[in-house]
mmCIF file of C-alpha atoms and ligand atoms in Angstrom:
data_model
loop_
_atom_site.group_PDB
_atom_site.id
_atom_site.type_symbol
_atom_site.label_atom_id
_atom_site.label_comp_id
_atom_site.label_asym_id
_atom_site.label_seq_id
_atom_site.Cartn_x
_atom_site.Cartn_y
_atom_site.Cartn_z
ATOM 1 C CA MET A 194 -28.493 -0.433 -3.812
ATOM 2 C CA ASN A 195 -29.617 1.665 -0.854
ATOM 3 C CA THR A 196 -26.685 3.774 0.365
ATOM 4 C CA LEU A 197 -26.565 4.292 4.128
ATOM 5 C CA HIS A 198 -25.963 7.950 5.062
ATOM 6 C CA LEU A 199 -23.775 8.260 8.148
ATOM 7 C CA THR A 200 -22.234 11.016 10.304
ATOM 8 C CA THR A 201 -18.752 11.186 11.821
ATOM 9 C CA GLU A 202 -20.097 10.177 15.260
ATOM 10 C CA ILE A 203 -18.351 7.146 16.600
ATOM 11 C CA LYS A 204 -21.494 4.971 16.636
ATOM 12 C CA ASP A 205 -21.918 5.668 12.909
ATOM 13 C CA ILE A 206 -18.230 5.017 12.207
ATOM 14 C CA ALA A 207 -18.645 1.672 13.998
ATOM 15 C CA LYS A 208 -21.455 0.775 11.561
ATOM 16 C CA ALA A 209 -19.232 1.763 8.661
ATOM 17 C CA ALA A 210 -16.382 -0.335 10.048
ATOM 18 C CA ASN A 211 -18.689 -3.364 10.123
ATOM 19 C CA ILE A 212 -19.480 -2.797 6.474
ATOM 20 C CA ILE A 213 -15.750 -2.647 5.623
ATOM 21 C CA ARG A 214 -15.092 -5.863 7.566
ATOM 22 C CA GLU A 215 -17.871 -7.604 5.640
ATOM 23 C CA GLY A 216 -16.331 -6.609 2.306
ATOM 24 C CA GLY A 217 -18.542 -3.571 1.612
ATOM 25 C CA LEU A 218 -17.739 -0.085 0.329
ATOM 26 C CA VAL A 219 -17.746 3.088 2.436
ATOM 27 C CA ALA A 220 -16.953 6.651 1.313
ATOM 28 C CA PHE A 221 -15.242 8.722 4.016
ATOM 29 C CA PRO A 222 -13.591 12.123 4.443
ATOM 30 C CA THR A 223 -9.825 12.572 4.555
ATOM 31 C CA GLU A 224 -7.856 15.822 4.734
ATOM 32 C CA THR A 225 -7.159 15.699 0.969
ATOM 33 C CA VAL A 226 -10.314 14.472 -0.798
ATOM 34 C CA TYR A 227 -13.054 11.977 0.094
ATOM 35 C CA GLY A 228 -12.001 8.351 -0.368
ATOM 36 C CA LEU A 229 -13.992 5.265 -1.362
ATOM 37 C CA GLY A 230 -12.793 2.596 1.038
ATOM 38 C CA ALA A 231 -12.714 -1.191 1.048
ATOM 39 C CA ASP A 232 -10.732 -3.789 3.015
ATOM 40 C CA ALA A 233 -7.329 -3.608 1.281
ATOM 41 C CA MET A 234 -6.582 -7.257 2.058
ATOM 42 C CA ASN A 235 -9.845 -8.521 0.498
ATOM 43 C CA ALA A 236 -9.454 -8.833 -3.285
ATOM 44 C CA GLU A 237 -13.190 -9.123 -3.897
ATOM 45 C CA ALA A 238 -13.977 -5.985 -1.914
ATOM 46 C CA VAL A 239 -11.287 -4.108 -3.838
ATOM 47 C CA ALA A 240 -12.718 -5.335 -7.141
ATOM 48 C CA ALA A 241 -16.076 -3.849 -6.117
ATOM 49 C CA VAL A 242 -14.419 -0.423 -5.737
ATOM 50 C CA TYR A 243 -13.295 -0.508 -9.370
ATOM 51 C CA GLU A 244 -16.815 -1.494 -10.335
ATOM 52 C CA ALA A 245 -18.514 1.302 -8.355
ATOM 53 C CA LYS A 246 -16.156 3.950 -9.762
ATOM 54 C CA GLY A 247 -16.167 2.579 -13.301
ATOM 55 C CA ARG A 248 -12.392 2.512 -13.029
ATOM 56 C CA PRO A 249 -9.891 0.554 -15.179
ATOM 57 C CA SER A 250 -8.679 -2.329 -13.040
ATOM 58 C CA ASP A 251 -4.927 -1.937 -13.665
ATOM 59 C CA ASN A 252 -4.968 1.330 -11.716
ATOM 60 C CA PRO A 253 -3.521 0.606 -8.251
ATOM 61 C CA MET A 254 -4.954 1.975 -5.031
ATOM 62 C CA ILE A 255 -3.539 3.763 -2.023
ATOM 63 C CA VAL A 256 -3.693 1.700 1.169
ATOM 64 C CA HIS A 257 -4.587 3.765 4.239
ATOM 65 C CA ILE A 258 -3.380 2.873 7.733
ATOM 66 C CA ALA A 259 -4.139 4.372 11.152
ATOM 67 C CA ARG A 260 -0.834 3.716 12.949
ATOM 68 C CA ALA A 261 2.555 4.200 11.346
ATOM 69 C CA SER A 262 3.657 0.829 12.725
ATOM 70 C CA ASP A 263 0.973 -0.901 10.601
ATOM 71 C CA ILE A 264 3.134 -0.312 7.527
ATOM 72 C CA GLY A 265 4.916 -3.519 8.578
ATOM 73 C CA GLN A 266 1.823 -5.480 7.449
ATOM 74 C CA LEU A 267 2.327 -4.206 3.928
ATOM 75 C CA THR A 268 6.058 -3.973 3.238
ATOM 76 C CA PRO A 269 8.955 -6.274 4.177
ATOM 77 C CA MET A 270 11.699 -3.648 4.519
ATOM 78 C CA LEU A 271 11.740 -0.309 6.319
ATOM 79 C CA SER A 272 14.548 1.861 4.933
ATOM 80 C CA SER A 273 15.806 4.984 6.681
ATOM 81 C CA ASP A 274 14.038 7.056 3.995
ATOM 82 C CA ILE A 275 10.717 5.412 4.854
ATOM 83 C CA VAL A 276 11.247 6.068 8.542
ATOM 84 C CA ALA A 277 12.184 9.711 7.910
ATOM 85 C CA ILE A 278 9.057 10.235 5.812
ATOM 86 C CA ILE A 279 6.840 8.701 8.471
ATOM 87 C CA GLU A 280 8.406 10.823 11.219
ATOM 88 C CA ASN A 281 8.185 14.052 9.269
ATOM 89 C CA PHE A 282 4.926 13.810 7.348
ATOM 90 C CA TRP A 283 2.527 11.256 8.862
ATOM 91 C CA PRO A 284 -0.303 11.578 9.489
ATOM 92 C CA GLY A 285 -0.636 13.772 6.408
ATOM 93 C CA PRO A 286 -1.113 14.183 2.663
ATOM 94 C CA LEU A 287 1.949 12.201 1.561
ATOM 95 C CA THR A 288 1.714 8.686 0.082
ATOM 96 C CA ILE A 289 4.790 6.495 -0.297
ATOM 97 C CA VAL A 290 5.284 3.706 -2.815
ATOM 98 C CA VAL A 291 7.236 0.815 -1.275
ATOM 99 C CA LYS A 292 7.924 -2.859 -1.989
ATOM 100 C CA LYS A 293 4.843 -4.963 -1.200
ATOM 101 C CA LYS A 294 4.443 -8.096 0.874
ATOM 102 C CA PRO A 295 2.847 -11.102 -0.868
ATOM 103 C CA GLU A 296 -0.178 -10.827 1.476
ATOM 104 C CA VAL A 297 -1.284 -7.610 -0.246
ATOM 105 C CA PRO A 298 -3.639 -8.741 -3.043
ATOM 106 C CA ASP A 299 -2.645 -8.041 -6.655
ATOM 107 C CA ARG A 300 -6.081 -6.493 -7.067
ATOM 108 C CA THR A 301 -5.100 -3.752 -4.620
ATOM 109 C CA THR A 302 -1.821 -2.917 -6.348
ATOM 110 C CA GLY A 303 -2.961 -3.418 -9.940
ATOM 111 C CA GLY A 304 -0.548 -6.351 -10.249
ATOM 112 C CA LEU A 305 2.520 -4.251 -9.295
ATOM 113 C CA ASP A 306 5.111 -5.553 -6.834
ATOM 114 C CA THR A 307 4.895 -2.254 -4.957
ATOM 115 C CA VAL A 308 2.191 -0.776 -2.752
ATOM 116 C CA ALA A 309 1.208 2.856 -2.099
ATOM 117 C CA VAL A 310 0.644 3.632 1.602
ATOM 118 C CA ARG A 311 -0.503 6.645 3.544
ATOM 119 C CA MET A 312 -1.721 7.583 7.012
ATOM 120 C CA PRO A 313 -4.384 10.278 6.604
ATOM 121 C CA ASP A 314 -4.660 13.266 8.947
ATOM 122 C CA SER A 315 -8.399 13.086 9.549
ATOM 123 C CA LYS A 316 -10.133 11.841 12.689
ATOM 124 C CA PRO A 317 -13.074 10.122 10.963
ATOM 125 C CA ALA A 318 -10.671 8.364 8.570
ATOM 126 C CA LEU A 319 -8.403 7.189 11.396
ATOM 127 C CA ASP A 320 -11.403 6.070 13.489
ATOM 128 C CA LEU A 321 -12.764 4.104 10.535
ATOM 129 C CA ILE A 322 -9.469 2.339 9.841
ATOM 130 C CA ASN A 323 -8.950 1.585 13.548
ATOM 131 C CA LEU A 324 -12.425 0.163 14.091
ATOM 132 C CA SER A 325 -12.249 -1.851 10.857
ATOM 133 C CA GLY A 326 -9.065 -3.482 12.092
ATOM 134 C CA THR A 327 -7.663 -3.682 8.567
ATOM 135 C CA PRO A 328 -5.835 -1.356 6.164
ATOM 136 C CA ILE A 329 -8.315 0.400 3.856
ATOM 137 C CA ALA A 330 -7.729 0.733 0.116
ATOM 138 C CA ALA A 331 -9.265 3.962 -1.103
ATOM 139 C CA PRO A 332 -9.157 5.862 -4.351
ATOM 140 C CA SER A 333 -10.926 9.212 -4.515
ATOM 141 C CA ALA A 334 -14.692 8.763 -4.073
ATOM 142 C CA ASN A 335 -15.775 10.013 -7.492
ATOM 143 C CA LEU A 336 -16.862 8.345 -10.696
ATOM 144 C CA SER A 337 -13.730 7.623 -12.720
ATOM 145 C CA GLY A 338 -12.789 10.632 -14.843
ATOM 146 C CA SER A 339 -14.799 13.258 -12.962
ATOM 147 C CA PRO A 340 -13.368 15.890 -10.570
ATOM 148 C CA SER A 341 -12.237 14.586 -7.180
ATOM 149 C CA PRO A 342 -14.795 15.078 -4.376
ATOM 150 C CA THR A 343 -13.860 17.537 -1.640
ATOM 151 C CA ARG A 344 -17.349 17.788 -0.060
ATOM 152 C CA ALA A 345 -19.835 15.141 1.086
ATOM 153 C CA LYS A 346 -22.382 16.382 -1.458
ATOM 154 C CA ASP A 347 -19.895 15.701 -4.294
ATOM 155 C CA VAL A 348 -19.593 12.076 -3.190
ATOM 156 C CA ILE A 349 -23.359 11.696 -2.957
ATOM 157 C CA ALA A 350 -23.835 13.216 -6.419
ATOM 158 C CA ASP A 351 -21.507 10.595 -7.954
ATOM 159 C CA LEU A 352 -21.956 7.457 -5.851
ATOM 160 C CA ASP A 353 -25.335 7.463 -4.068
ATOM 161 C CA GLY A 354 -26.973 4.126 -4.842
ATOM 162 C CA ARG A 355 -23.673 2.557 -5.978
ATOM 163 C CA ILE A 356 -21.974 1.981 -2.603
ATOM 164 C CA ASP A 357 -22.961 0.680 0.844
ATOM 165 C CA ALA A 358 -22.430 3.838 2.901
ATOM 166 C CA VAL A 359 -21.136 7.383 2.893
ATOM 167 C CA ILE A 360 -19.777 9.169 5.963
ATOM 168 C CA SER A 361 -20.534 12.882 5.599
ATOM 169 C CA GLY A 362 -17.949 15.025 7.363
ATOM 170 C CA ASP A 363 -16.424 18.462 6.867
ATOM 171 C CA ASP A 364 -15.162 19.764 3.560
ATOM 172 C CA CYS A 365 -11.614 18.566 2.909
ATOM 173 C CA ARG A 366 -8.907 20.870 4.234
ATOM 174 C CA VAL A 367 -6.354 20.343 1.419
ATOM 175 C CA GLY A 368 -8.601 19.873 -1.632
ATOM 176 C CA ILE A 369 -6.185 18.009 -3.937
ATOM 177 C CA GLU A 370 -4.985 14.436 -3.545
ATOM 178 C CA SER A 371 -1.874 13.451 -1.638
ATOM 179 C CA THR A 372 1.630 13.752 -3.029
ATOM 180 C CA VAL A 373 2.721 10.292 -4.262
ATOM 181 C CA LEU A 374 6.423 9.620 -3.612
ATOM 182 C CA ASP A 375 8.141 6.527 -5.049
ATOM 183 C CA LEU A 376 10.775 5.260 -2.624
ATOM 184 C CA THR A 377 11.598 2.137 -4.638
ATOM 185 C CA SER A 378 13.865 3.845 -7.175
ATOM 186 C CA GLU A 379 17.420 5.060 -6.625
ATOM 187 C CA VAL A 380 16.356 8.693 -6.347
ATOM 188 C CA PRO A 381 13.091 9.365 -4.458
ATOM 189 C CA THR A 382 10.660 10.386 -7.183
ATOM 190 C CA ILE A 383 7.380 12.267 -6.986
ATOM 191 C CA LEU A 384 4.841 10.483 -9.202
ATOM 192 C CA ARG A 385 1.961 12.827 -8.378
ATOM 193 C CA PRO A 386 2.540 16.359 -7.086
ATOM 194 C CA GLY A 387 0.570 17.568 -4.068
ATOM 195 C CA ILE A 388 0.628 20.036 -1.233
ATOM 196 C CA ILE A 389 3.808 18.452 0.176
ATOM 197 C CA THR A 390 6.454 19.571 -2.288
ATOM 198 C CA ALA A 391 9.808 18.159 -3.439
ATOM 199 C CA GLU A 392 11.564 20.899 -1.510
ATOM 200 C CA SER A 393 10.053 19.933 1.850
ATOM 201 C CA ILE A 394 10.726 16.222 1.226
ATOM 202 C CA GLU A 395 14.350 17.023 0.337
ATOM 203 C CA ALA A 396 14.694 18.875 3.623
ATOM 204 C CA ALA A 397 13.389 15.850 5.541
ATOM 205 C CA LEU A 398 15.458 13.227 3.682
ATOM 206 C CA GLY A 399 18.600 15.312 3.301
ATOM 207 C CA LYS A 400 18.923 14.294 -0.344
ATOM 208 C CA GLU A 401 17.717 15.107 -3.805
ATOM 209 C CA VAL A 402 14.090 14.351 -4.708
ATOM 210 C CA ILE A 403 12.928 14.559 -8.314
ATOM 211 C CA TYR A 404 9.608 14.895 -10.103
ATOM 212 C CA ASP A 405 8.762 12.059 -12.481
ATOM 213 C CA PRO A 406 9.965 13.438 -15.831
ATOM 214 C CA SER A 407 6.531 12.916 -17.377
ATOM 215 C CA LEU A 408 5.080 15.542 -15.012
ATOM 216 C CA LYS A 409 7.473 18.197 -16.235
ATOM 217 C CA GLU A 410 7.139 16.894 -19.804
ATOM 218 C CA ALA A 411 3.426 17.607 -19.745
ATOM 219 C CA ALA A 412 3.985 21.192 -18.675
ATOM 220 C CA ARG A 413 6.895 21.660 -21.085
ATOM 221 C CA HIS A 414 5.060 20.331 -24.139
ATOM 222 C CA VAL A 415 2.169 22.581 -23.378
ATOM 223 C CA ALA A 416 4.506 25.536 -23.081
ATOM 224 C CA LEU A 417 6.206 24.641 -26.382
ATOM 225 C CA ASP A 418 2.989 24.239 -28.278
ATOM 226 C CA PRO A 419 0.994 27.446 -27.907
ATOM 227 C CA ALA A 420 -1.868 25.900 -29.880
ATOM 228 C CA GLY A 421 -2.254 23.260 -27.170
ATOM 229 C CA GLY A 422 -3.597 19.888 -28.212
ATOM 230 C CA VAL A 423 -1.025 17.807 -26.368
ATOM 231 C CA GLN A 424 -2.398 14.338 -25.676
ATOM 232 C CA GLU A 425 -1.816 12.517 -22.407
ATOM 233 C CA SER A 426 -0.904 9.483 -24.489
ATOM 234 C CA ASP A 427 2.250 11.367 -25.561
ATOM 235 C CA PHE A 428 3.677 10.692 -22.117
ATOM 236 C CA GLN A 429 4.725 7.447 -20.489
ATOM 237 C CA PRO A 430 4.040 8.119 -16.844
ATOM 238 C CA LYS A 431 5.163 5.655 -14.199
ATOM 239 C CA SER A 432 2.113 6.104 -11.999
ATOM 240 C CA PRO A 433 -0.639 4.291 -13.903
ATOM 241 C CA GLY A 434 -3.282 6.694 -12.633
ATOM 242 C CA MET A 435 -1.692 9.550 -14.539
ATOM 243 C CA LYS A 436 -2.569 8.173 -17.963
ATOM 244 C CA TYR A 437 -6.362 8.222 -17.846
ATOM 245 C CA LYS A 438 -8.681 11.073 -18.696
ATOM 246 C CA HIS A 439 -9.047 12.703 -15.343
ATOM 247 C CA TYR A 440 -10.888 15.336 -13.379
ATOM 248 C CA ALA A 441 -12.844 16.444 -16.424
ATOM 249 C CA PRO A 442 -15.834 18.748 -16.003
ATOM 250 C CA LYS A 443 -18.821 18.268 -18.317
ATOM 251 C CA ALA A 444 -18.172 21.695 -19.822
ATOM 252 C CA ASP A 445 -15.455 22.401 -22.360
ATOM 253 C CA MET A 446 -12.435 23.884 -20.662
ATOM 254 C CA LEU A 447 -9.597 26.136 -21.767
ATOM 255 C CA VAL A 448 -6.572 27.217 -19.722
ATOM 256 C CA VAL A 449 -5.144 30.662 -20.476
ATOM 257 C CA GLU A 450 -1.476 31.056 -19.637
ATOM 258 C CA GLY A 451 0.810 34.079 -19.582
ATOM 259 C CA GLN A 452 1.375 37.353 -17.798
ATOM 260 C CA ARG A 453 -1.412 37.960 -15.314
ATOM 261 C CA ASP A 454 -2.902 41.184 -16.760
ATOM 262 C CA LYS A 455 -2.961 39.651 -20.221
ATOM 263 C CA VAL A 456 -4.527 36.443 -18.930
ATOM 264 C CA LYS A 457 -7.290 38.447 -17.253
ATOM 265 C CA ALA A 458 -7.912 40.473 -20.396
ATOM 266 C CA GLU A 459 -7.955 37.406 -22.639
ATOM 267 C CA ILE A 460 -10.399 35.607 -20.352
ATOM 268 C CA GLU A 461 -12.688 38.663 -20.398
ATOM 269 C CA ARG A 462 -12.438 38.838 -24.187
ATOM 270 C CA LEU A 463 -13.203 35.141 -24.722
ATOM 271 C CA LYS A 464 -16.007 35.288 -22.182
ATOM 272 C CA GLY A 465 -17.678 38.215 -23.967
ATOM 273 C CA LEU A 466 -17.260 36.581 -27.349
ATOM 274 C CA ASN A 467 -18.787 33.305 -26.186
ATOM 275 C CA GLU A 468 -21.631 34.884 -24.282
ATOM 276 C CA LYS A 469 -22.567 36.835 -27.373
ATOM 277 C CA LEU A 470 -22.969 33.495 -29.133
ATOM 278 C CA GLY A 471 -25.294 32.284 -26.382
ATOM 279 C CA ASN A 472 -22.805 30.114 -24.479
ATOM 280 C CA ARG A 473 -22.765 30.076 -20.689
ATOM 281 C CA VAL A 474 -19.244 30.751 -19.467
ATOM 282 C CA GLY A 475 -17.650 30.071 -16.088
ATOM 283 C CA VAL A 476 -14.329 31.577 -15.007
ATOM 284 C CA ILE A 477 -11.730 30.158 -12.607
ATOM 285 C CA LEU A 478 -9.153 32.803 -11.779
ATOM 286 C CA PHE A 479 -7.352 32.545 -8.455
ATOM 287 C CA GLU A 480 -5.475 35.342 -6.716
ATOM 288 C CA GLU A 481 -1.873 35.469 -7.827
ATOM 289 C CA LYS A 482 0.324 33.156 -5.688
ATOM 290 C CA ALA A 483 -2.676 31.996 -3.622
ATOM 291 C CA PHE A 484 -1.738 28.392 -4.334
ATOM 292 C CA ILE A 485 -3.062 26.848 -1.122
ATOM 293 C CA GLU A 486 -6.478 28.446 -1.692
ATOM 294 C CA ALA A 487 -6.383 27.328 -5.326
ATOM 295 C CA ALA A 488 -5.737 23.742 -4.202
ATOM 296 C CA HIS A 489 -8.570 23.974 -1.695
ATOM 297 C CA ASP A 490 -11.107 25.369 -4.173
ATOM 298 C CA PHE A 491 -10.220 23.956 -7.595
ATOM 299 C CA PHE A 492 -12.220 20.714 -7.711
ATOM 300 C CA ALA A 493 -15.184 22.283 -5.899
ATOM 301 C CA ARG A 494 -15.221 25.118 -8.484
ATOM 302 C CA LEU A 495 -15.295 22.621 -11.358
ATOM 303 C CA ARG A 496 -18.214 20.787 -9.802
ATOM 304 C CA ASP A 497 -20.130 23.985 -9.018
ATOM 305 C CA LEU A 498 -19.709 25.211 -12.593
ATOM 306 C CA ASP A 499 -20.980 21.885 -13.932
ATOM 307 C CA HIS A 500 -23.931 22.228 -11.598
ATOM 308 C CA GLU A 501 -24.616 25.671 -13.082
ATOM 309 C CA GLU A 502 -24.523 23.935 -16.484
ATOM 310 C CA VAL A 503 -22.001 26.265 -18.074
ATOM 311 C CA ASP A 504 -20.861 25.337 -21.591
ATOM 312 C CA LEU A 505 -17.321 26.629 -21.269
ATOM 313 C CA ILE A 506 -14.869 27.070 -18.391
ATOM 314 C CA LEU A 507 -12.027 29.568 -18.815
ATOM 315 C CA ALA A 508 -9.243 29.114 -16.271
ATOM 316 C CA GLY A 509 -6.183 31.247 -15.575
ATOM 317 C CA ALA A 510 -2.942 29.230 -15.312
ATOM 318 C CA LEU A 511 -0.949 29.501 -12.076
ATOM 319 C CA SER A 512 2.696 30.324 -12.616
ATOM 320 C CA ASP A 513 4.679 27.950 -10.461
ATOM 321 C CA THR A 514 7.250 25.356 -11.581
ATOM 322 C CA ASP A 515 7.616 23.105 -8.535
ATOM 323 C CA GLY A 516 5.463 24.114 -5.590
ATOM 324 C CA VAL A 517 1.800 23.820 -4.655
ATOM 325 C CA GLY A 518 0.836 25.862 -7.733
ATOM 326 C CA PHE A 519 2.538 23.223 -9.887
ATOM 327 C CA ALA A 520 0.402 20.540 -8.205
ATOM 328 C CA VAL A 521 -2.776 22.496 -8.961
ATOM 329 C CA MET A 522 -1.648 23.047 -12.573
ATOM 330 C CA ASN A 523 -1.184 19.272 -12.935
ATOM 331 C CA ARG A 524 -4.935 18.902 -12.218
ATOM 332 C CA MET A 525 -5.979 21.969 -14.184
ATOM 333 C CA LEU A 526 -4.230 20.848 -17.376
ATOM 334 C CA LYS A 527 -5.754 17.371 -17.134
ATOM 335 C CA SER A 528 -9.228 18.760 -16.517
ATOM 336 C CA ALA A 529 -8.874 20.839 -19.643
ATOM 337 C CA GLY A 530 -7.536 17.863 -21.627
ATOM 338 C CA TYR A 531 -4.353 19.945 -22.150
ATOM 339 C CA ASN A 532 -6.389 22.548 -23.978
ATOM 340 C CA ILE A 533 -4.322 25.699 -23.410
ATOM 341 C CA VAL A 534 -3.618 29.040 -25.032
ATOM 342 C CA ARG A 535 -0.733 31.322 -24.234
ATOM 343 C CA VAL A 536 -0.977 35.093 -24.256
ATOM 344 C CA SER A 537 2.214 37.121 -24.129
HETATM 345 O O1 TXA B 278 -5.257 11.966 -1.263
HETATM 346 C C1 TXA B 278 -5.321 10.843 -1.757
HETATM 347 O O2 TXA B 278 -4.309 10.208 -2.078
HETATM 348 C C2 TXA B 278 -6.725 10.230 -1.963
HETATM 349 C C3 TXA B 278 -7.340 10.014 -0.576
HETATM 350 C C4 TXA B 278 -8.638 9.265 -0.640
HETATM 351 O O3 TXA B 278 -6.421 9.383 0.263
HETATM 352 N N1 TXA B 278 -6.655 9.029 -2.723
HETATM 353 C C5 TXA B 278 -6.379 9.042 -4.062
HETATM 354 O O4 TXA B 278 -6.405 7.806 -4.670
HETATM 355 O O5 TXA B 278 -6.138 10.035 -4.690
HETATM 356 P P1 TXA B 278 -6.416 7.586 -6.244
HETATM 357 O O6 TXA B 278 -6.674 6.141 -6.434
HETATM 358 O O7 TXA B 278 -7.406 8.502 -6.865
HETATM 359 O O8 TXA B 278 -4.967 7.874 -6.702
HETATM 360 C C6 TXA B 278 -3.911 6.962 -6.413
HETATM 361 C C7 TXA B 278 -2.680 7.351 -7.188
HETATM 362 C C8 TXA B 278 -2.841 7.014 -8.651
HETATM 363 O O9 TXA B 278 -2.207 8.008 -9.434
HETATM 364 C C9 TXA B 278 -2.123 5.662 -8.738
HETATM 365 O O10 TXA B 278 -1.693 5.355 -10.028
HETATM 366 C C10 TXA B 278 -0.978 5.882 -7.771
HETATM 367 O O11 TXA B 278 -1.555 6.608 -6.709
HETATM 368 N N2 TXA B 278 -0.454 4.613 -7.243
HETATM 369 C C11 TXA B 278 -1.077 3.762 -6.405
HETATM 370 N N3 TXA B 278 -0.318 2.679 -6.163
HETATM 371 C C12 TXA B 278 0.830 2.848 -6.866
HETATM 372 C C13 TXA B 278 2.009 2.067 -7.030
HETATM 373 N N4 TXA B 278 2.174 0.903 -6.424
HETATM 374 N N5 TXA B 278 2.970 2.558 -7.854
HETATM 375 C C14 TXA B 278 2.818 3.755 -8.467
HETATM 376 N N6 TXA B 278 1.726 4.528 -8.345
HETATM 377 C C15 TXA B 278 0.738 4.083 -7.561
HETATM 378 MG MG1 MG B 279 -8.674 9.842 -8.216
#
């Protein structure tokens, strides 16, 4: 397939919108990561997204809308929590899981009776949804399992020739995917951590918000088992997307956790040792507490290191239990396949 390369100019977005309306696939920038979009109400188009990504088809997609009021097309009941979320966080990097209307195809929601919805904070994304005249289902625009794409070139590297068009815009401002918040359970529950944290959602809703226990479990097991080796299959996460091998670079990857000076020293030691044996080693070590920058850079760093064909990536863990650093650690641990050592 010949992939059409488009800009964010409105005449190009109009071409892309035509493709979406006809059931085709278009990659486009959002403020979090690039998405691979299809008409969310067209089951065949959505099936083609799974195909292009090589993604298991029980993994549900996020449906993107351009006006908050369009959520009424997708869900039958607007609770006061939903309204408060929309008022406080949309457009923005927060996805909500709500009860779905029968019109939303099972293909889009992976057969669940709920649907994930978000209004992105990105002009090209909003233009595309508006001109398409339909909600757009979009997972991240990468091959399943590889790091999420935060730059147009990352999308092209994975999907050129597999999709109808790619809209090349700016690098993504946030760099990790949206926070996914389940509003269908008694207590609002974060299924995927992101740049919008439990604390800020609690402030907006005026009530307790929890992290899905499996998210904390993952971190806790790793902390308990200094040898690492925790398998994702040990957890029973509620968000189906959390159970697959995810974000993995081609290189082997090890996360080093502990007090910062010791982490630095251990990374230097392991780097020297490996280089002596002829391995190429890449290091990911963010400034302490620079969580926003870490979120912005993490996936791009993984992809750049793969491009440099390193054999091993050594990454310093971020110490944060519930903020943006926690969201980055969620990705870092998955990328490394929960391969972690602790220095103390
Ligand atoms: O920032 C983002 O959210 C990006 C951009 C493109 O908007 N999209 C994205 O999509 O990350 P994806 O498909 O890579 O991740 C969707 C996540 C998965 O973890 C999936 O399991 C979860 O949302 N999800 C979707 N629908 C759900 C539902 N009905 N119930 C529970 N989890 C759901
Ligand atoms: Mg993804």
